[in-house]
mmCIF file of C-alpha atoms in Angstrom:
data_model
loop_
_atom_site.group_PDB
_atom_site.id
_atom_site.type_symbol
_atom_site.label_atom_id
_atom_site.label_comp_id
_atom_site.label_asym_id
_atom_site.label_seq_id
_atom_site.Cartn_x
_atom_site.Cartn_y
_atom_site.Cartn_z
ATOM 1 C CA UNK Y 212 30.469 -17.145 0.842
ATOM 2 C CA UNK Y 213 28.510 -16.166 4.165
ATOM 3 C CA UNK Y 214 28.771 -19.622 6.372
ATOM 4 C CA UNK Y 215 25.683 -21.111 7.401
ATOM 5 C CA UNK Y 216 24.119 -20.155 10.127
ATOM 6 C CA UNK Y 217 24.652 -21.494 13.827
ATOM 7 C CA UNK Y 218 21.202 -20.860 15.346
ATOM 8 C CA UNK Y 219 17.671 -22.325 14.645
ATOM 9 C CA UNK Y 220 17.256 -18.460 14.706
ATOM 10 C CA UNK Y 221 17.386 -17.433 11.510
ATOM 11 C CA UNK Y 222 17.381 -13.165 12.902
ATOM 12 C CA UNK Y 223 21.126 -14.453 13.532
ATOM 13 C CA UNK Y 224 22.105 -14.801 10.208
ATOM 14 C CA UNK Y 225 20.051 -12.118 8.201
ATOM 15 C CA UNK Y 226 20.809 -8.777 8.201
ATOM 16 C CA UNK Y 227 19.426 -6.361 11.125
ATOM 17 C CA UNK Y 228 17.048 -4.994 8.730
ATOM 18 C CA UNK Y 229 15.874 -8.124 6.792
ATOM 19 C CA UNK Y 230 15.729 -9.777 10.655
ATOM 20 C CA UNK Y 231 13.270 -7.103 12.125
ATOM 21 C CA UNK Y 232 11.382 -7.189 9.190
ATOM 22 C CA UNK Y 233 10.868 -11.085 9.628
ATOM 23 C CA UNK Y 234 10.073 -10.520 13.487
ATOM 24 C CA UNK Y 235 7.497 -8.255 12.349
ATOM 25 C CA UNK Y 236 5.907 -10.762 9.858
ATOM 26 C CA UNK Y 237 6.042 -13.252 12.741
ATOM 27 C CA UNK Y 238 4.131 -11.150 14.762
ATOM 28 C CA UNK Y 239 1.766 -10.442 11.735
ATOM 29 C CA UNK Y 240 1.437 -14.440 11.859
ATOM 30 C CA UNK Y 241 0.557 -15.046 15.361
ATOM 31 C CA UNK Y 242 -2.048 -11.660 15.014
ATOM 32 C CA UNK Y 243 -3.428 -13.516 12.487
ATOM 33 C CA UNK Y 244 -3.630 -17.081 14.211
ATOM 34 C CA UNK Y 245 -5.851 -15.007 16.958
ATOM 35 C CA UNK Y 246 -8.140 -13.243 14.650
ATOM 36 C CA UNK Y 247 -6.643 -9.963 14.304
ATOM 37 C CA UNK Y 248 -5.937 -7.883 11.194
ATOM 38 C CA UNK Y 249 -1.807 -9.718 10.171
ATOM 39 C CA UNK Y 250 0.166 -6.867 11.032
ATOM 40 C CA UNK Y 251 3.737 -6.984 12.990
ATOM 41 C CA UNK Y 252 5.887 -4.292 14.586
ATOM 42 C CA UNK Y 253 9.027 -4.193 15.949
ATOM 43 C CA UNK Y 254 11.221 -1.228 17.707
ATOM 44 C CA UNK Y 255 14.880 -1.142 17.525
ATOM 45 C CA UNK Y 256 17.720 1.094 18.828
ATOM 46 C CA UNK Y 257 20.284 2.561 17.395
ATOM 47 C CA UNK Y 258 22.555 -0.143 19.150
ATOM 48 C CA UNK Y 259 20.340 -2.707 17.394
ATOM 49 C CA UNK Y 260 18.572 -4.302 20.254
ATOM 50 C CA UNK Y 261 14.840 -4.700 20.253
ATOM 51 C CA UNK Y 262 13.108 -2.670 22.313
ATOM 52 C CA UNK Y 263 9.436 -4.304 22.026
ATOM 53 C CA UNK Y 264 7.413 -6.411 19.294
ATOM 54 C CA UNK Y 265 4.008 -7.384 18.761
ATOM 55 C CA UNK Y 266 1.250 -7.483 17.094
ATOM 56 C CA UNK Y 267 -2.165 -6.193 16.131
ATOM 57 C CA UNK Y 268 -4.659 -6.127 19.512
ATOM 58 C CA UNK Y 269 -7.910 -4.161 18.515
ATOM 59 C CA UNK Y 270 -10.121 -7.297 18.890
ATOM 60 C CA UNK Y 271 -8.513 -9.142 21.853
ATOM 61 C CA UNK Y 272 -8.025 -5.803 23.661
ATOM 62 C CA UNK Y 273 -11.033 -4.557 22.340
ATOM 63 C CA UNK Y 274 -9.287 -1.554 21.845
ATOM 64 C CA UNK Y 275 -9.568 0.393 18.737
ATOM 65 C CA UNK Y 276 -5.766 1.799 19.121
ATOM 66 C CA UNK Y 277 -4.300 -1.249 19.844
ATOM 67 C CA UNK Y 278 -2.581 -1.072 16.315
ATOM 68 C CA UNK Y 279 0.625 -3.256 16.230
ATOM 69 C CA UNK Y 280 2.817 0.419 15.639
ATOM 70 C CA UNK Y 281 0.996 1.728 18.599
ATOM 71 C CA UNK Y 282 1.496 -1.520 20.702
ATOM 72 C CA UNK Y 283 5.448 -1.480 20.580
ATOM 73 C CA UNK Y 284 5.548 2.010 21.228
ATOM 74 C CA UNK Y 285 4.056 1.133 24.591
ATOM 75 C CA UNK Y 286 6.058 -1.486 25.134
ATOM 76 C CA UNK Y 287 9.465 0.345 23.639
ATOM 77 C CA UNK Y 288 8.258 3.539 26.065
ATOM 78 C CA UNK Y 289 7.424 0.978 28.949
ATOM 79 C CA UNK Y 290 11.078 -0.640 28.984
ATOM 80 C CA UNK Y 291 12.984 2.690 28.081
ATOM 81 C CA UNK Y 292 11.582 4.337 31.064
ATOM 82 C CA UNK Y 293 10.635 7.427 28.722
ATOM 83 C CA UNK Y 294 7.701 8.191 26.507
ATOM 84 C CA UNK Y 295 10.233 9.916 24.055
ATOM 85 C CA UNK Y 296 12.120 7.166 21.753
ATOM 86 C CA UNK Y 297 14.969 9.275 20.113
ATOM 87 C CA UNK Y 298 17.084 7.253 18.146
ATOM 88 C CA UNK Y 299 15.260 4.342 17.407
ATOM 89 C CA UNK Y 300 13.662 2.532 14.399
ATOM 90 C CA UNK Y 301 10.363 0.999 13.738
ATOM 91 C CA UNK Y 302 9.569 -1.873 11.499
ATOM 92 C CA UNK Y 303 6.279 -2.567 10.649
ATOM 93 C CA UNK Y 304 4.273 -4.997 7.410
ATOM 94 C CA UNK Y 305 2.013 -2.358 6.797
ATOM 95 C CA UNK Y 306 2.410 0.892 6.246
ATOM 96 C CA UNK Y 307 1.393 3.113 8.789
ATOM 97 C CA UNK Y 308 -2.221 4.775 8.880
ATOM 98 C CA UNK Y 309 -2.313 8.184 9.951
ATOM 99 C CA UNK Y 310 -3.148 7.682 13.706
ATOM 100 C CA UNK Y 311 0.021 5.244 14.120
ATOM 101 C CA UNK Y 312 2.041 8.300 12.050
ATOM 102 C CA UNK Y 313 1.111 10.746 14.810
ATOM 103 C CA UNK Y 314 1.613 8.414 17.433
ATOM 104 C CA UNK Y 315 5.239 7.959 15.367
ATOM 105 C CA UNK Y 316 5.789 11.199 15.410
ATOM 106 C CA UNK Y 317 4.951 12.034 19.218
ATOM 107 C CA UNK Y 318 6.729 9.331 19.970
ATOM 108 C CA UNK Y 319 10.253 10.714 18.330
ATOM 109 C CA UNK Y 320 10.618 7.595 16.504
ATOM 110 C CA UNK Y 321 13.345 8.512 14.211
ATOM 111 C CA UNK Y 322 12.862 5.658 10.763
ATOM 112 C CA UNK Y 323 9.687 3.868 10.040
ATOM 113 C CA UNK Y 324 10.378 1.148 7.917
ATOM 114 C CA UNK Y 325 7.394 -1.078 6.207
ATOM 115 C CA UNK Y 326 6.978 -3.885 4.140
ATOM 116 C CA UNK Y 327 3.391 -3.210 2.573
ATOM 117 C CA UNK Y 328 2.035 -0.233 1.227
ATOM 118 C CA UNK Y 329 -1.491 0.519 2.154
ATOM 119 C CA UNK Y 330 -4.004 0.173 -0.925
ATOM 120 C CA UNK Y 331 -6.358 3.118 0.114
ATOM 121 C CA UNK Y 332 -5.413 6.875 0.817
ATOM 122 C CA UNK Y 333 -7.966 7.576 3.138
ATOM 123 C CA UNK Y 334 -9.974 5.358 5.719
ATOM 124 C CA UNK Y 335 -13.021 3.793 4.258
ATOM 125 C CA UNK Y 336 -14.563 4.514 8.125
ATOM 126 C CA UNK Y 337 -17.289 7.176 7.685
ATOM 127 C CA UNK Y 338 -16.525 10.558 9.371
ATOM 128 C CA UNK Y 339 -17.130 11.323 12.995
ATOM 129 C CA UNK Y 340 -18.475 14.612 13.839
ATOM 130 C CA UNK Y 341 -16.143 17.051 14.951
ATOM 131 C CA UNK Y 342 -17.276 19.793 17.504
ATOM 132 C CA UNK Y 343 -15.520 22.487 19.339
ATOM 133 C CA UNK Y 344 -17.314 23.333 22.737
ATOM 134 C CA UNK Y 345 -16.797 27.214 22.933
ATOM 135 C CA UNK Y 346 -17.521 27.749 26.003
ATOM 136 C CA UNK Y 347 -14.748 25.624 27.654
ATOM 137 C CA UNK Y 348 -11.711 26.720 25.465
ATOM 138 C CA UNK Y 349 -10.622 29.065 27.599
ATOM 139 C CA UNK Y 350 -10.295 26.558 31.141
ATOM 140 C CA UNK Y 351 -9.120 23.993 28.283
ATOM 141 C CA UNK Y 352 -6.071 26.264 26.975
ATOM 142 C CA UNK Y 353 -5.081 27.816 30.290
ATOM 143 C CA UNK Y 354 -4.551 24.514 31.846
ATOM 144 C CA UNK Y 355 -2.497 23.420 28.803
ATOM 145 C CA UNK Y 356 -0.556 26.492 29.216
ATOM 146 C CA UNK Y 357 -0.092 26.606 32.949
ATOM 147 C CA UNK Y 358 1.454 23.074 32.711
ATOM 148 C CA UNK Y 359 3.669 24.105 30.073
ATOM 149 C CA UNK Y 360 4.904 27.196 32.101
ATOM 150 C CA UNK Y 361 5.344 25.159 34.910
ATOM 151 C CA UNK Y 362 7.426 22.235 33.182
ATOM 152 C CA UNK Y 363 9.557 25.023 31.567
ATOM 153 C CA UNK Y 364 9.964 26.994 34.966
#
């Protein structure tokens, strides 16, 4: 039999999974005492530490990205020193929409965990328009590819 815990913490005595995943629904919690959509995130390493949680910030940021996911990666990228997280996990009580995903991926978050699954396959947000602007592709892509050049030189 597992003794009782020592700590008023109870992330001491749970698992490392089940304990990010309650950080996370903390976070979800105090998002939700502040009028924000209740969603928590929380970045790990593969040594276990936590890297960065938080919460949901589109309406005290007024910031449409401010997504919980997108949040801790800032934070997690902010306190790594490096915009690349190899190696570490992200837990998070909702499953991710597809901007957090990309950000995910960009990010080289290795394991997104989640709690919820999302209801909807595809945002209920009508469509922006989408335009491609001809006439400044080619500045566009040969700045893109100079920098690349140069970073590879």
């Amino acid at each position: 039999m597992k003794p009782p815990p020592t700590t008023d913490s109870p992330t001491e005595w749970l698992s490392p999974q089940a304990g990010y995943m309650l950080l996370a629904l903390m976070e979800a919690t105090e998002a939700a005492n502040r009028g924000e959509v209740p969603i928590g995130a929380v970045v790990s390493d593969a040594q276990g530490r936590i890297l960065a949680q938080g919460g949901n910030q589109t309406r005290s940021d007024l910031d449409p990205t401010a997504h919980a996911e997108v949040v801790v990666l800032r934070q997690a990228a902010r306190r790594r020193g490096d915009h690349r997280l190899l190696d570490t996990q992200l837990h998070v009580t909702l499953q991710p929409c597809p901007m957090c995903l990309e950000a995910l991926r960009q990010a080289r978050v290795t394991t997104v965990v989640y709690a919820g699954q999302r209801l909807w396959e595809h945002s209920p947000l009508p469509p922006c328009s989408l335009q491609q602007e001809k006439a400044s592709e080619e500045v566009a892509v040969g700045l893109l590819s100079q920098f690349f050049q140069q970073k590879r030189a």
